[in-house]
Coordinates of C-alpha atoms in Angstrom, one line a residue:
X965 CA 0.0 0.0 -0.1
X966 CA 1.6 3.1 -0.9
X967 CA 1.3 6.5 1.3
X968 CA -1.1 8.4 -0.6
X969 CA -3.6 5.6 0.1
X970 CA -2.9 5.8 3.7
X971 CA -3.6 9.7 3.8
X972 CA -6.6 9.8 1.5
X973 CA -9.3 12.1 2.9
X974 CA -11.6 9.2 4.5
X975 CA -11.8 7.7 7.9
X976 CA -8.9 5.3 7.6
X977 CA -7.0 4.1 10.7
X978 CA -4.0 6.2 9.8
X979 CA -6.1 9.4 9.4
X980 CA -7.9 8.9 12.8
X981 CA -4.6 8.1 14.4
X982 CA -3.1 11.3 13.0
X983 CA -6.3 13.3 14.0
X984 CA -6.0 12.2 17.7
X985 CA -2.3 12.6 17.9
X986 CA -2.9 16.1 16.4
X987 CA -5.3 16.9 19.1
X988 CA -2.8 15.6 21.7
X989 CA 0.1 17.6 20.6
X990 CA -1.7 20.8 19.4
X991 CA -5.5 21.2 19.1
X992 CA -5.2 23.1 15.9
X993 CA -3.4 20.4 14.2
X994 CA -6.0 17.8 15.1
X995 CA -8.7 20.2 13.9
X996 CA -6.9 20.6 10.5
X997 CA -6.8 16.7 10.2
X998 CA -10.6 16.6 11.0
X999 CA -11.1 19.2 8.4
X1000 CA -9.0 17.3 6.0
X1001 CA -10.9 14.1 6.5
X1002 CA -14.4 15.7 6.2
X1003 CA -13.6 18.1 3.3
X1004 CA -10.4 16.7 1.7
X1005 CA -12.5 15.5 -1.5
X1006 CA -13.4 19.1 -2.0
X1007 CA -9.8 20.5 -1.7
X1008 CA -8.9 19.1 -5.1
X1009 CA -11.5 21.1 -6.8
X1010 CA -11.1 24.0 -4.7
X1011 CA -7.4 24.0 -5.6
X1012 CA -7.9 23.5 -9.4
X1013 CA -10.7 26.3 -9.4
X1014 CA -8.3 28.7 -7.3
X1015 CA -5.4 28.1 -9.7
X1016 CA -7.4 28.7 -12.8
X1017 CA -8.7 31.9 -11.3
X1018 CA -5.3 33.0 -10.4
X1019 CA -3.9 32.1 -13.7
X1020 CA -6.7 34.2 -15.6
X1021 CA -6.1 37.2 -13.3
X1022 CA -2.5 37.4 -14.0
X1023 CA -3.0 36.6 -17.7
X1024 CA -5.3 39.7 -17.8
X1025 CA -2.4 41.6 -16.0
X1026 CA 0.1 40.7 -18.8
X1027 CA -2.2 41.6 -21.5
X1028 CA -2.8 45.1 -20.2
X1029 CA -0.4 47.4 -21.8
X1030 CA -1.2 50.9 -20.4
X1031 CA -1.7 52.0 -16.8
X1032 CA -5.5 52.3 -17.0
X1033 CA -6.0 50.6 -20.3
X1034 CA -8.5 47.7 -20.2
X1035 CA -7.6 44.7 -22.1
X1036 CA -11.2 44.1 -23.5
X1037 CA -13.4 45.3 -26.0
X1038 CA -17.3 46.0 -25.8
X1039 CA -17.8 45.2 -29.3
X1040 CA -19.1 48.7 -30.3
X1041 CA -16.3 50.3 -32.2
X1042 CA -17.8 54.1 -31.6
X1043 CA -18.0 53.4 -27.9
X1044 CA -14.4 51.9 -27.8
X1045 CA -12.9 54.9 -29.8
X1046 CA -14.6 57.4 -27.6
X1047 CA -13.3 55.5 -24.5
X1048 CA -9.8 55.5 -26.1
X1049 CA -9.9 59.1 -26.6
X1050 CA -11.3 60.0 -23.1
X1051 CA -8.5 57.9 -21.4
X1052 CA -5.8 59.5 -23.8
X1053 CA -7.3 62.9 -22.5
X1054 CA -7.2 61.9 -18.9
X1055 CA -3.8 60.5 -19.3
X1056 CA -2.7 63.8 -20.7
X1057 CA -4.4 65.7 -17.7
X1058 CA -2.6 63.4 -15.4
X1059 CA 0.7 64.2 -16.9
X1060 CA 0.0 67.9 -16.6
X1061 CA -1.0 67.6 -13.0
X1062 CA 2.3 65.7 -12.2
X1063 CA 4.2 68.4 -14.0
X1064 CA 2.5 71.0 -12.0
X1065 CA 3.3 69.2 -8.6
X1066 CA 6.8 68.9 -9.4
X1067 CA 7.2 72.6 -10.2
X1068 CA 5.2 73.4 -7.0
X1069 CA 7.7 71.0 -5.1
X1070 CA 10.5 72.7 -6.7
X1071 CA 9.3 76.3 -5.7
X1072 CA 8.4 75.2 -2.0
X1073 CA 12.0 73.6 -1.8
X1074 CA 13.6 76.8 -3.0
X1075 CA 11.3 78.9 -0.6
X1076 CA 12.4 76.8 2.3
X1077 CA 16.1 77.2 1.2
X1078 CA 15.7 80.9 1.0
X1079 CA 14.1 81.1 4.5
X1080 CA 16.8 78.9 6.1
X1081 CA 19.5 81.3 4.4
X1082 CA 17.7 84.2 5.7
X1083 CA 17.6 82.7 9.2
X1084 CA 21.1 81.9 8.9
X1085 CA 22.3 85.3 7.9
X1086 CA 20.2 86.8 10.6
X1087 CA 21.9 84.7 13.2
X1088 CA 25.5 85.4 12.0
X1089 CA 24.5 89.2 11.9
X1090 CA 23.3 89.1 15.5
X1091 CA 26.3 87.0 16.5
X1092 CA 28.5 89.5 15.1
X1093 CA 26.8 92.5 16.6
X1094 CA 26.9 90.6 20.0
X1095 CA 30.6 90.2 19.8
X1096 CA 31.2 93.8 18.9
X1097 CA 29.1 95.0 21.8
X1098 CA 30.7 92.9 24.5
X1099 CA 34.2 92.3 23.1
X1100 CA 34.2 89.1 25.4
X1101 CA 32.3 86.0 25.0
X1102 CA 29.6 85.7 22.6
X1103 CA 26.4 86.5 23.9
X1104 CA 23.6 83.9 23.8
X1105 CA 21.4 84.1 20.7
X1106 CA 17.7 85.4 21.3
X1107 CA 15.0 84.9 19.1
X1108 CA 13.5 88.2 17.8

């Protein structure tokens, strides 16, 4: 008798022993073995269905060329042409918005740099003035 015949999803002495051993060692193992005994025949069909669904999903992903391009046609040429034109227009708008966002980020970055430079210059100027006034140790910097 081969190993697969001993562990088939049925009430065989081997599966019952494994189930009892599973409950003794760690109860979820026993529960898993019980589920295998009861629902094991359905697992083959479930696995086949899950594999075919996953294969179909990933095949659809491979066929898709653009970011939002659907891989199917409705059969109505006029609608498909209109949809393609609208998607192209939206893609162009998205590109323009991305460019505007990059320009704004550059502007904000330069604004922050200028503000930091101004604060640093003010600090150096205050430090220099404090040194001239005291001719001793540099006075502490106090915010205006």
